[in-house]
């Protein structure tokens, strides 16, 4: 008699590189990629930067799932730590990959901690296995979360290594804080190795128990590859920025760090801003004093000085609120006067021009922004740089801010001659415009904003925009046509719009095309009719 055995599917981790091994092999240069990227982001039009999805979700309230939805997870862990461990491991792993536990993980861990049938020693081994062997990020994150329920100094190397990848820093940090006596020291150590969302999470949780920690927060804590605004308030408060800037002299690193912190607080955005910082009057006044006196001050400091001056001259409604909070009118007036005095120094214009010529991307941007605020004419300088390299998207943005129509026509003519318009216009698609391969498309975006103000000029640019695979190009080209009188379109534009109406793959853009044609119906029909008669 033949016996037929049902062939079971191999475990989902089998034959795949563990994420821990992948990160460890990268050494000091841990990038944002993971081996499961393709599988994890499959079908998604947006791919978040490492740690970005967890970072964004941790900063907004989300309605938690019903508590009864957790019972299935708890029972899986009961089986995992019982006699059916191996079968339960496969089931749990598959469920982890298919589920986002982010909004209920804390509640689940609370139930796990109290459940009498979950065997702690076995659960610890399984948590360690998930973190060390998992080939999918959800499995590794769950393993890290479970390790936070136990004393885990003995696996510090594992936690530190996984934490060096921004996708796992948050989970490793919470595990170390919960499972180590020296968890704060571990966070401080890890903070030296991360630069994106991981650094933001660590700065948020780090307690400066030693002077060097506070010094690091002030000098380096705010700088990250995401947004310094997320960390500015924590650095100012925990590092005691007010006290540090009250000194008669400070070092250049502190000046740089204070510029980052105060600049981010002034910018506002997704986190606390300058109006949330109780010591703003003293800190800003001391910054102006120090920036004016220190030779190390450059265009980055000048830009903040200009922004502080604008802040002081801000709208009456905002200042009415500030004067009822921590400010006095005298502090405001003295700060504004001090800013004016420092900004009036003759040393700044040469520094601005030097920065614009520097070739350093950050220095260039600071210099260009300062030039705009101070009225220093750098248009010809920028145009000369653009002639040497026509794919500099920032240059089109800055040059396009001119109010001189002669200069703007010159810019449009240059772009029509030097941009690879045929390569840009290879047909409508759903491209985002990110990446080096779309540098020319981003240049076109900035140019179309200029063409919107110059009715009838830049037709070749608008046609290229309508035929571009990048959605923003097509939207901006439509924006140009919306602003122009239809009699200025010409046959070439009318024909390009007609083709796009048939081929547009994006539903929202297609709807916009129909609205545009309806709003310009009389002139559009006339233009297209003449075009057909002439062909």
One Martini backbone bead per residue (centre of mass of N, CA, C, O) as a GRO file, in nm:
protein
  535
    1UNK     BB    1   0.097   0.036   0.022
    2UNK     BB    2   0.043   0.372  -0.041
    3UNK     BB    3   0.183   0.667   0.098
    4UNK     BB    4   0.061   1.000   0.124
    5UNK     BB    5   0.235   1.297   0.170
    6UNK     BB    6   0.202   1.607   0.264
    7UNK     BB    7   0.348   1.884   0.145
    8UNK     BB    8   0.526   2.119   0.304
    9UNK     BB    9   0.596   2.427   0.347
   10UNK     BB   10   0.840   2.624   0.376
   11UNK     BB   11   0.980   2.837   0.551
   12UNK     BB   12   1.002   3.184   0.509
   13UNK     BB   13   1.323   3.188   0.602
   14UNK     BB   14   1.421   2.998   0.406
   15UNK     BB   15   1.712   3.093   0.227
   16UNK     BB   16   1.751   3.355   0.398
   17UNK     BB   17   1.872   3.644   0.503
   18UNK     BB   18   1.950   3.779   0.777
   19UNK     BB   19   1.929   4.098   0.896
   20UNK     BB   20   2.159   4.086   1.094
   21UNK     BB   21   2.376   3.983   0.894
   22UNK     BB   22   2.349   4.215   0.694
   23UNK     BB   23   2.428   4.447   0.889
   24UNK     BB   24   2.698   4.334   0.990
   25UNK     BB   25   2.837   4.329   0.699
   26UNK     BB   26   2.844   4.657   0.673
   27UNK     BB   27   2.932   4.785   0.926
   28UNK     BB   28   2.964   5.129   0.929
   29UNK     BB   29   2.785   5.125   0.641
   30UNK     BB   30   2.475   5.176   0.702
   31UNK     BB   31   2.201   5.150   0.523
   32UNK     BB   32   1.850   5.159   0.411
   33UNK     BB   33   1.863   4.870   0.336
   34UNK     BB   34   1.686   4.553   0.257
   35UNK     BB   35   1.620   4.232   0.150
   36UNK     BB   36   1.285   4.288   0.187
   37UNK     BB   37   1.192   4.529   0.012
   38UNK     BB   38   1.041   4.410  -0.230
   39UNK     BB   39   0.826   4.258  -0.059
   40UNK     BB   40   0.723   4.488   0.130
   41UNK     BB   41   0.667   4.711  -0.123
   42UNK     BB   42   0.472   4.562  -0.276
   43UNK     BB   43   0.227   4.770  -0.432
   44UNK     BB   44   0.370   5.036  -0.356
   45UNK     BB   45   0.403   5.381  -0.433
   46UNK     BB   46   0.539   5.406  -0.147
   47UNK     BB   47   0.875   5.451  -0.017
   48UNK     BB   48   1.013   5.447   0.272
   49UNK     BB   49   1.225   5.541   0.475
   50UNK     BB   50   1.408   5.435   0.713
   51UNK     BB   51   1.168   5.449   0.974
   52UNK     BB   52   0.932   5.635   0.864
   53UNK     BB   53   0.667   5.491   0.931
   54UNK     BB   54   0.708   5.471   1.239
   55UNK     BB   55   0.766   5.772   1.283
   56UNK     BB   56   0.495   5.883   1.181
   57UNK     BB   57   0.304   5.705   1.362
   58UNK     BB   58   0.427   5.808   1.643
   59UNK     BB   59   0.304   6.122   1.567
   60UNK     BB   60   0.013   5.987   1.550
   61UNK     BB   61  -0.304   5.930   1.600
   62UNK     BB   62  -0.437   5.595   1.645
   63UNK     BB   63  -0.672   5.374   1.627
   64UNK     BB   64  -0.713   5.110   1.802
   65UNK     BB   65  -0.755   4.800   1.825
   66UNK     BB   66  -0.923   4.567   1.937
   67UNK     BB   67  -0.856   4.364   2.203
   68UNK     BB   68  -0.973   4.091   2.078
   69UNK     BB   69  -0.743   4.078   1.850
   70UNK     BB   70  -0.511   3.962   2.057
   71UNK     BB   71  -0.579   3.666   2.131
   72UNK     BB   72  -0.445   3.520   1.895
   73UNK     BB   73  -0.157   3.601   1.972
   74UNK     BB   74  -0.147   3.481   2.252
   75UNK     BB   75  -0.204   3.185   2.163
   76UNK     BB   76   0.047   3.159   1.987
   77UNK     BB   77   0.245   3.197   2.230
   78UNK     BB   78   0.154   2.955   2.384
   79UNK     BB   79   0.234   2.751   2.164
   80UNK     BB   80   0.530   2.839   2.128
   81UNK     BB   81   0.587   2.761   2.452
   82UNK     BB   82   0.506   2.480   2.388
   83UNK     BB   83   0.467   2.173   2.225
   84UNK     BB   84   0.396   2.354   1.942
   85UNK     BB   85   0.639   2.537   1.852
   86UNK     BB   86   0.721   2.485   1.550
   87UNK     BB   87   0.443   2.533   1.423
   88UNK     BB   88   0.400   2.814   1.555
   89UNK     BB   89   0.635   2.958   1.424
   90UNK     BB   90   0.527   2.956   1.135
   91UNK     BB   91   0.260   3.099   1.195
   92UNK     BB   92   0.371   3.355   1.324
   93UNK     BB   93   0.553   3.449   1.095
   94UNK     BB   94   0.331   3.477   0.880
   95UNK     BB   95   0.162   3.684   1.045
   96UNK     BB   96   0.375   3.906   1.071
   97UNK     BB   97   0.408   3.968   0.764
   98UNK     BB   98   0.077   4.038   0.739
   99UNK     BB   99   0.129   4.250   0.985
  100UNK     BB  100   0.039   4.543   1.177
  101UNK     BB  101   0.150   4.616   1.521
  102UNK     BB  102   0.205   4.916   1.600
  103UNK     BB  103  -0.084   5.000   1.756
  104UNK     BB  104  -0.064   4.713   1.968
  105UNK     BB  105   0.206   4.627   2.104
  106UNK     BB  106   0.180   4.725   2.399
  107UNK     BB  107  -0.074   4.562   2.471
  108UNK     BB  108   0.040   4.286   2.404
  109UNK     BB  109   0.277   4.289   2.605
  110UNK     BB  110   0.099   4.313   2.854
  111UNK     BB  111  -0.039   4.034   2.818
  112UNK     BB  112   0.215   3.861   2.810
  113UNK     BB  113   0.328   3.932   3.093
  114UNK     BB  114   0.046   3.809   3.243
  115UNK     BB  115   0.052   3.529   3.125
  116UNK     BB  116   0.047   3.201   3.261
  117UNK     BB  117   0.107   3.019   2.974
  118UNK     BB  118   0.366   3.178   2.932
  119UNK     BB  119   0.695   3.086   2.881
  120UNK     BB  120   0.964   3.277   2.938
  121UNK     BB  121   1.215   3.114   2.842
  122UNK     BB  122   1.101   3.044   2.563
  123UNK     BB  123   1.032   3.330   2.469
  124UNK     BB  124   1.320   3.433   2.470
  125UNK     BB  125   1.430   3.239   2.254
  126UNK     BB  126   1.231   3.331   2.031
  127UNK     BB  127   1.307   3.628   2.028
  128UNK     BB  128   1.602   3.582   1.953
  129UNK     BB  129   1.545   3.433   1.691
  130UNK     BB  130   1.396   3.657   1.542
  131UNK     BB  131   1.622   3.875   1.558
  132UNK     BB  132   1.862   3.686   1.437
  133UNK     BB  133   1.689   3.524   1.187
  134UNK     BB  134   1.522   3.719   1.059
  135UNK     BB  135   1.404   3.808   0.708
  136UNK     BB  136   1.189   4.008   0.840
  137UNK     BB  137   1.100   4.300   0.985
  138UNK     BB  138   0.854   4.211   1.159
  139UNK     BB  139   1.003   3.986   1.310
  140UNK     BB  140   1.231   4.153   1.433
  141UNK     BB  141   1.056   4.356   1.587
  142UNK     BB  142   0.917   4.149   1.766
  143UNK     BB  143   1.168   4.040   1.898
  144UNK     BB  144   1.254   4.308   2.028
  145UNK     BB  145   0.999   4.356   2.193
  146UNK     BB  146   1.030   4.095   2.364
  147UNK     BB  147   1.315   4.158   2.484
  148UNK     BB  148   1.195   4.400   2.663
  149UNK     BB  149   1.085   4.184   2.891
  150UNK     BB  150   1.395   4.145   2.947
  151UNK     BB  151   1.693   4.073   3.034
  152UNK     BB  152   1.959   4.204   2.785
  153UNK     BB  153   2.274   4.238   2.816
  154UNK     BB  154   2.371   3.963   2.670
  155UNK     BB  155   2.242   4.114   2.381
  156UNK     BB  156   2.370   4.389   2.303
  157UNK     BB  157   2.502   4.344   2.028
  158UNK     BB  158   2.240   4.287   1.879
  159UNK     BB  159   2.090   4.552   1.947
  160UNK     BB  160   2.304   4.745   1.832
  161UNK     BB  161   2.312   4.640   1.543
  162UNK     BB  162   2.014   4.678   1.471
  163UNK     BB  163   2.004   4.986   1.567
  164UNK     BB  164   2.186   5.093   1.316
  165UNK     BB  165   1.914   5.062   1.185
  166UNK     BB  166   1.650   5.272   1.133
  167UNK     BB  167   1.425   5.047   1.133
  168UNK     BB  168   1.530   4.945   1.453
  169UNK     BB  169   1.594   5.159   1.672
  170UNK     BB  170   1.336   5.185   1.837
  171UNK     BB  171   1.324   4.885   1.935
  172UNK     BB  172   1.605   4.874   2.064
  173UNK     BB  173   1.574   5.109   2.263
  174UNK     BB  174   1.336   4.999   2.428
  175UNK     BB  175   1.473   4.735   2.510
  176UNK     BB  176   1.714   4.868   2.664
  177UNK     BB  177   1.552   5.036   2.867
  178UNK     BB  178   1.392   4.779   2.985
  179UNK     BB  179   1.667   4.558   3.004
  180UNK     BB  180   1.865   4.785   3.134
  181UNK     BB  181   2.050   4.964   3.353
  182UNK     BB  182   2.227   5.095   3.094
  183UNK     BB  183   2.032   5.212   2.867
  184UNK     BB  184   2.121   5.509   2.828
  185UNK     BB  185   2.413   5.443   2.745
  186UNK     BB  186   2.332   5.281   2.494
  187UNK     BB  187   2.199   5.515   2.346
  188UNK     BB  188   2.450   5.693   2.331
  189UNK     BB  189   2.617   5.494   2.167
  190UNK     BB  190   2.416   5.463   1.925
  191UNK     BB  191   2.396   5.771   1.837
  192UNK     BB  192   2.682   5.761   1.675
  193UNK     BB  193   2.540   5.559   1.423
  194UNK     BB  194   2.302   5.757   1.355
  195UNK     BB  195   2.095   5.982   1.109
  196UNK     BB  196   1.793   5.941   1.120
  197UNK     BB  197   1.529   5.819   1.273
  198UNK     BB  198   1.703   5.696   1.493
  199UNK     BB  199   1.811   5.962   1.609
  200UNK     BB  200   1.543   6.084   1.686
  201UNK     BB  201   1.464   5.865   1.895
  202UNK     BB  202   1.714   5.900   2.081
  203UNK     BB  203   1.689   6.199   2.154
  204UNK     BB  204   1.406   6.166   2.283
  205UNK     BB  205   1.526   5.941   2.513
  206UNK     BB  206   1.763   6.087   2.609
  207UNK     BB  207   1.955   6.128   2.911
  208UNK     BB  208   2.168   6.381   3.043
  209UNK     BB  209   2.381   6.252   3.291
  210UNK     BB  210   2.612   6.394   3.129
  211UNK     BB  211   2.786   6.653   2.999
  212UNK     BB  212   2.855   6.517   2.720
  213UNK     BB  213   2.561   6.477   2.639
  214UNK     BB  214   2.472   6.771   2.632
  215UNK     BB  215   2.690   6.861   2.432
  216UNK     BB  216   2.593   6.680   2.199
  217UNK     BB  217   2.309   6.788   2.167
  218UNK     BB  218   2.405   7.082   2.089
  219UNK     BB  219   2.613   6.997   1.845
  220UNK     BB  220   2.458   6.707   1.712
  221UNK     BB  221   2.149   6.620   1.770
  222UNK     BB  222   1.984   6.785   1.537
  223UNK     BB  223   2.133   6.636   1.320
  224UNK     BB  224   1.974   6.511   1.020
  225UNK     BB  225   1.820   6.336   0.732
  226UNK     BB  226   1.532   6.463   0.776
  227UNK     BB  227   1.451   6.667   1.047
  228UNK     BB  228   1.547   6.897   1.281
  229UNK     BB  229   1.265   6.966   1.406
  230UNK     BB  230   1.232   6.698   1.575
  231UNK     BB  231   1.502   6.780   1.782
  232UNK     BB  232   1.530   7.074   1.887
  233UNK     BB  233   1.381   7.084   2.160
  234UNK     BB  234   1.532   6.858   2.304
  235UNK     BB  235   1.813   6.989   2.283
  236UNK     BB  236   1.751   7.259   2.424
  237UNK     BB  237   1.644   7.138   2.692
  238UNK     BB  238   1.850   6.909   2.771
  239UNK     BB  239   2.116   7.095   2.704
  240UNK     BB  240   2.087   7.391   2.784
  241UNK     BB  241   2.107   7.647   2.585
  242UNK     BB  242   2.087   7.900   2.755
  243UNK     BB  243   2.341   7.850   2.929
  244UNK     BB  244   2.549   7.814   2.698
  245UNK     BB  245   2.491   8.113   2.566
  246UNK     BB  246   2.573   8.290   2.827
  247UNK     BB  247   2.843   8.295   2.748
  248UNK     BB  248   3.101   8.485   2.638
  249UNK     BB  249   3.217   8.213   2.514
  250UNK     BB  250   3.238   7.995   2.226
  251UNK     BB  251   3.244   7.739   2.026
  252UNK     BB  252   3.203   7.651   1.699
  253UNK     BB  253   3.022   7.399   1.749
  254UNK     BB  254   2.806   7.547   1.915
  255UNK     BB  255   2.726   7.751   1.704
  256UNK     BB  256   2.631   7.541   1.499
  257UNK     BB  257   2.422   7.395   1.680
  258UNK     BB  258   2.252   7.649   1.751
  259UNK     BB  259   2.171   7.706   1.462
  260UNK     BB  260   2.013   7.448   1.419
  261UNK     BB  261   1.811   7.475   1.652
  262UNK     BB  262   1.697   7.764   1.603
  263UNK     BB  263   1.624   7.724   1.307
  264UNK     BB  264   1.416   7.496   1.360
  265UNK     BB  265   1.234   7.657   1.554
  266UNK     BB  266   1.170   7.882   1.347
  267UNK     BB  267   1.040   7.695   1.125
  268UNK     BB  268   0.900   7.464   1.236
  269UNK     BB  269   0.621   7.227   1.204
  270UNK     BB  270   0.606   6.892   1.335
  271UNK     BB  271   0.694   7.051   1.595
  272UNK     BB  272   0.835   7.230   1.801
  273UNK     BB  273   0.876   7.576   1.857
  274UNK     BB  274   0.970   7.889   1.953
  275UNK     BB  275   0.692   7.919   2.124
  276UNK     BB  276   0.771   7.659   2.314
  277UNK     BB  277   1.028   7.818   2.409
  278UNK     BB  278   1.089   7.972   2.708
  279UNK     BB  279   1.409   8.073   2.625
  280UNK     BB  280   1.412   8.250   2.365
  281UNK     BB  281   1.501   8.541   2.437
  282UNK     BB  282   1.785   8.466   2.547
  283UNK     BB  283   1.895   8.283   2.320
  284UNK     BB  284   1.872   8.487   2.084
  285UNK     BB  285   2.040   8.716   2.205
  286UNK     BB  286   2.302   8.548   2.239
  287UNK     BB  287   2.337   8.467   1.948
  288UNK     BB  288   2.372   8.747   1.828
  289UNK     BB  289   2.618   8.822   1.992
  290UNK     BB  290   2.804   8.583   1.902
  291UNK     BB  291   2.777   8.602   1.589
  292UNK     BB  292   2.895   8.895   1.577
  293UNK     BB  293   3.186   8.816   1.725
  294UNK     BB  294   3.247   8.564   1.546
  295UNK     BB  295   3.454   8.447   1.294
  296UNK     BB  296   3.287   8.174   1.234
  297UNK     BB  297   3.083   8.326   1.098
  298UNK     BB  298   2.840   8.271   0.847
  299UNK     BB  299   2.579   8.220   0.632
  300UNK     BB  300   2.421   8.052   0.834
  301UNK     BB  301   2.410   8.272   1.053
  302UNK     BB  302   2.297   8.498   0.879
  303UNK     BB  303   2.027   8.368   0.814
  304UNK     BB  304   1.930   8.363   1.108
  305UNK     BB  305   1.945   8.665   1.156
  306UNK     BB  306   1.733   8.736   0.941
  307UNK     BB  307   1.505   8.563   1.071
  308UNK     BB  308   1.497   8.713   1.340
  309UNK     BB  309   1.422   8.986   1.223
  310UNK     BB  310   1.151   8.886   1.102
  311UNK     BB  311   1.033   8.789   1.366
  312UNK     BB  312   1.025   9.070   1.507
  313UNK     BB  313   0.842   9.182   1.243
  314UNK     BB  314   0.592   9.049   1.288
  315UNK     BB  315   0.285   8.989   1.352
  316UNK     BB  316   0.063   9.110   1.586
  317UNK     BB  317  -0.082   8.851   1.674
  318UNK     BB  318   0.167   8.685   1.755
  319UNK     BB  319   0.281   8.899   1.958
  320UNK     BB  320   0.047   8.903   2.154
  321UNK     BB  321   0.101   8.614   2.252
  322UNK     BB  322   0.400   8.646   2.340
  323UNK     BB  323   0.346   8.882   2.550
  324UNK     BB  324   0.169   8.673   2.728
  325UNK     BB  325   0.413   8.503   2.785
  326UNK     BB  326   0.775   8.542   2.760
  327UNK     BB  327   0.760   8.825   2.650
  328UNK     BB  328   0.886   9.151   2.577
  329UNK     BB  329   0.906   9.448   2.420
  330UNK     BB  330   1.200   9.500   2.485
  331UNK     BB  331   1.318   9.237   2.377
  332UNK     BB  332   1.228   9.275   2.090
  333UNK     BB  333   1.369   9.547   2.025
  334UNK     BB  334   1.659   9.462   2.101
  335UNK     BB  335   1.681   9.228   1.901
  336UNK     BB  336   1.632   9.388   1.641
  337UNK     BB  337   1.868   9.587   1.676
  338UNK     BB  338   2.095   9.376   1.691
  339UNK     BB  339   2.050   9.258   1.413
  340UNK     BB  340   2.095   9.510   1.243
  341UNK     BB  341   2.387   9.560   1.334
  342UNK     BB  342   2.510   9.292   1.231
  343UNK     BB  343   2.405   9.297   0.931
  344UNK     BB  344   2.559   9.577   0.858
  345UNK     BB  345   2.807   9.441   0.813
  346UNK     BB  346   3.059   9.430   0.560
  347UNK     BB  347   3.140   9.112   0.568
  348UNK     BB  348   2.896   8.959   0.423
  349UNK     BB  349   2.908   8.986   0.112
  350UNK     BB  350   3.168   8.818   0.059
  351UNK     BB  351   3.051   8.560   0.191
  352UNK     BB  352   2.818   8.521  -0.004
  353UNK     BB  353   2.980   8.499  -0.271
  354UNK     BB  354   3.159   8.267  -0.179
  355UNK     BB  355   2.929   8.062  -0.135
  356UNK     BB  356   2.815   8.062  -0.428
  357UNK     BB  357   3.113   7.965  -0.540
  358UNK     BB  358   3.199   7.697  -0.374
  359UNK     BB  359   3.025   7.407  -0.439
  360UNK     BB  360   2.865   7.390  -0.187
  361UNK     BB  361   2.546   7.314  -0.129
  362UNK     BB  362   2.490   7.455   0.143
  363UNK     BB  363   2.640   7.721   0.102
  364UNK     BB  364   2.491   7.804  -0.148
  365UNK     BB  365   2.207   7.825  -0.022
  366UNK     BB  366   2.269   8.027   0.197
  367UNK     BB  367   2.380   8.246   0.007
  368UNK     BB  368   2.127   8.280  -0.174
  369UNK     BB  369   1.930   8.355   0.055
  370UNK     BB  370   2.083   8.603   0.154
  371UNK     BB  371   2.083   8.761  -0.109
  372UNK     BB  372   1.776   8.793  -0.126
  373UNK     BB  373   1.743   8.947   0.154
  374UNK     BB  374   1.982   9.177   0.078
  375UNK     BB  375   1.997   9.246  -0.242
  376UNK     BB  376   2.197   9.057  -0.391
  377UNK     BB  377   2.321   9.029  -0.714
  378UNK     BB  378   2.332   8.679  -0.863
  379UNK     BB  379   2.228   8.611  -1.149
  380UNK     BB  380   2.483   8.595  -1.334
  381UNK     BB  381   2.629   8.387  -1.165
  382UNK     BB  382   2.414   8.163  -1.194
  383UNK     BB  383   2.403   8.154  -1.504
  384UNK     BB  384   2.696   8.068  -1.542
  385UNK     BB  385   2.661   7.795  -1.389
  386UNK     BB  386   2.440   7.685  -1.582
  387UNK     BB  387   2.609   7.678  -1.842
  388UNK     BB  388   2.802   7.454  -1.722
  389UNK     BB  389   2.518   7.326  -1.579
  390UNK     BB  390   2.185   7.253  -1.678
  391UNK     BB  391   2.119   7.039  -1.411
  392UNK     BB  392   2.025   7.281  -1.193
  393UNK     BB  393   1.746   7.314  -1.018
  394UNK     BB  394   1.800   7.555  -0.822
  395UNK     BB  395   1.868   7.767  -1.036
  396UNK     BB  396   1.587   7.789  -1.161
  397UNK     BB  397   1.447   7.882  -0.908
  398UNK     BB  398   1.620   8.138  -0.853
  399UNK     BB  399   1.605   8.274  -1.135
  400UNK     BB  400   1.278   8.269  -1.140
  401UNK     BB  401   1.250   8.511  -0.913
  402UNK     BB  402   1.260   8.719  -1.106
  403UNK     BB  403   1.122   9.045  -1.226
  404UNK     BB  404   1.275   9.023  -1.499
  405UNK     BB  405   1.172   8.963  -1.819
  406UNK     BB  406   1.443   8.940  -1.966
  407UNK     BB  407   1.565   8.719  -1.788
  408UNK     BB  408   1.337   8.510  -1.823
  409UNK     BB  409   1.364   8.476  -2.128
  410UNK     BB  410   1.655   8.380  -2.117
  411UNK     BB  411   1.597   8.126  -1.953
  412UNK     BB  412   1.398   7.991  -2.145
  413UNK     BB  413   1.584   7.980  -2.393
  414UNK     BB  414   1.802   7.810  -2.264
  415UNK     BB  415   1.626   7.561  -2.192
  416UNK     BB  416   1.528   7.497  -2.483
  417UNK     BB  417   1.831   7.440  -2.573
  418UNK     BB  418   1.965   7.252  -2.313
  419UNK     BB  419   1.745   7.071  -2.262
  420UNK     BB  420   1.626   6.727  -2.277
  421UNK     BB  421   1.324   6.719  -2.410
  422UNK     BB  422   1.302   6.445  -2.558
  423UNK     BB  423   1.369   6.274  -2.304
  424UNK     BB  424   1.137   6.378  -2.128
  425UNK     BB  425   0.918   6.323  -2.379
  426UNK     BB  426   0.818   5.978  -2.335
  427UNK     BB  427   0.551   5.978  -2.187
  428UNK     BB  428   0.296   5.898  -1.996
  429UNK     BB  429   0.302   5.839  -1.639
  430UNK     BB  430   0.388   5.742  -1.277
  431UNK     BB  431   0.616   5.923  -1.203
  432UNK     BB  432   0.788   6.100  -0.938
  433UNK     BB  433   1.100   6.234  -0.991
  434UNK     BB  434   1.305   6.067  -0.860
  435UNK     BB  435   1.626   6.087  -0.894
  436UNK     BB  436   1.876   6.122  -1.124
  437UNK     BB  437   1.705   6.051  -1.386
  438UNK     BB  438   1.515   6.330  -1.297
  439UNK     BB  439   1.661   6.607  -1.315
  440UNK     BB  440   1.528   6.739  -1.567
  441UNK     BB  441   1.236   6.730  -1.455
  442UNK     BB  442   1.291   6.925  -1.216
  443UNK     BB  443   1.371   7.162  -1.386
  444UNK     BB  444   1.099   7.185  -1.533
  445UNK     BB  445   0.924   7.252  -1.295
  446UNK     BB  446   1.057   7.535  -1.245
  447UNK     BB  447   1.002   7.650  -1.534
  448UNK     BB  448   0.687   7.635  -1.535
  449UNK     BB  449   0.657   7.859  -1.321
  450UNK     BB  450   0.761   8.075  -1.515
  451UNK     BB  451   0.570   8.036  -1.763
  452UNK     BB  452   0.311   8.123  -1.614
  453UNK     BB  453   0.419   8.443  -1.626
  454UNK     BB  454   0.471   8.394  -1.961
  455UNK     BB  455   0.276   8.450  -2.194
  456UNK     BB  456   0.370   8.237  -2.471
  457UNK     BB  457   0.620   8.124  -2.322
  458UNK     BB  458   0.753   7.801  -2.345
  459UNK     BB  459   0.621   7.581  -2.530
  460UNK     BB  460   0.828   7.348  -2.526
  461UNK     BB  461   0.805   7.299  -2.221
  462UNK     BB  462   0.502   7.232  -2.210
  463UNK     BB  463   0.505   6.993  -2.402
  464UNK     BB  464   0.702   6.826  -2.235
  465UNK     BB  465   0.523   6.816  -1.983
  466UNK     BB  466   0.278   6.666  -2.121
  467UNK     BB  467   0.497   6.416  -2.209
  468UNK     BB  468   0.561   6.328  -1.930
  469UNK     BB  469   0.613   6.074  -1.680
  470UNK     BB  470   0.584   6.304  -1.478
  471UNK     BB  471   0.331   6.422  -1.293
  472UNK     BB  472   0.428   6.713  -1.217
  473UNK     BB  473   0.475   6.810  -1.503
  474UNK     BB  474   0.180   6.790  -1.601
  475UNK     BB  475   0.056   6.973  -1.386
  476UNK     BB  476   0.227   7.228  -1.456
  477UNK     BB  477   0.140   7.249  -1.750
  478UNK     BB  478  -0.161   7.288  -1.682
  479UNK     BB  479  -0.116   7.544  -1.516
  480UNK     BB  480  -0.028   7.713  -1.753
  481UNK     BB  481  -0.290   7.681  -1.924
  482UNK     BB  482  -0.477   7.804  -1.708
  483UNK     BB  483  -0.328   8.096  -1.718
  484UNK     BB  484  -0.366   8.102  -2.007
  485UNK     BB  485  -0.472   8.207  -2.289
  486UNK     BB  486  -0.592   8.022  -2.548
  487UNK     BB  487  -0.471   8.213  -2.777
  488UNK     BB  488  -0.160   8.126  -2.674
  489UNK     BB  489  -0.111   7.828  -2.746
  490UNK     BB  490  -0.156   7.684  -3.003
  491UNK     BB  491  -0.130   7.397  -3.189
  492UNK     BB  492   0.080   7.234  -3.029
  493UNK     BB  493  -0.065   7.242  -2.752
  494UNK     BB  494  -0.343   7.139  -2.835
  495UNK     BB  495  -0.241   6.864  -2.938
  496UNK     BB  496  -0.105   6.770  -2.674
  497UNK     BB  497  -0.366   6.775  -2.505
  498UNK     BB  498  -0.529   6.574  -2.674
  499UNK     BB  499  -0.338   6.334  -2.631
  500UNK     BB  500  -0.350   6.332  -2.320
  501UNK     BB  501  -0.656   6.280  -2.290
  502UNK     BB  502  -0.616   5.979  -2.403
  503UNK     BB  503  -0.330   5.885  -2.222
  504UNK     BB  504  -0.389   5.936  -1.935
  505UNK     BB  505  -0.319   5.745  -1.626
  506UNK     BB  506  -0.425   5.969  -1.435
  507UNK     BB  507  -0.718   6.048  -1.294
  508UNK     BB  508  -0.670   6.336  -1.184
  509UNK     BB  509  -0.543   6.452  -1.441
  510UNK     BB  510  -0.774   6.387  -1.634
  511UNK     BB  511  -0.979   6.567  -1.490
  512UNK     BB  512  -0.820   6.830  -1.532
  513UNK     BB  513  -0.833   6.833  -1.838
  514UNK     BB  514  -1.142   6.853  -1.862
  515UNK     BB  515  -1.168   7.118  -1.709
  516UNK     BB  516  -0.993   7.283  -1.897
  517UNK     BB  517  -1.158   7.240  -2.158
  518UNK     BB  518  -1.421   7.357  -2.044
  519UNK     BB  519  -1.310   7.648  -1.963
  520UNK     BB  520  -1.186   7.669  -2.286
  521UNK     BB  521  -1.380   7.576  -2.510
  522UNK     BB  522  -1.401   7.788  -2.733
  523UNK     BB  523  -1.095   7.828  -2.794
  524UNK     BB  524  -1.017   7.529  -2.823
  525UNK     BB  525  -1.196   7.452  -3.063
  526UNK     BB  526  -1.074   7.657  -3.254
  527UNK     BB  527  -0.781   7.560  -3.244
  528UNK     BB  528  -0.832   7.260  -3.332
  529UNK     BB  529  -0.975   7.322  -3.598
  530UNK     BB  530  -0.741   7.469  -3.736
  531UNK     BB  531  -0.546   7.233  -3.712
  532UNK     BB  532  -0.706   7.035  -3.895
  533UNK     BB  533  -0.722   7.220  -4.151
  534UNK     BB  534  -0.391   7.239  -4.168
  535UNK     BB  535  -0.333   6.906  -4.220
   0.00000   0.00000   0.00000
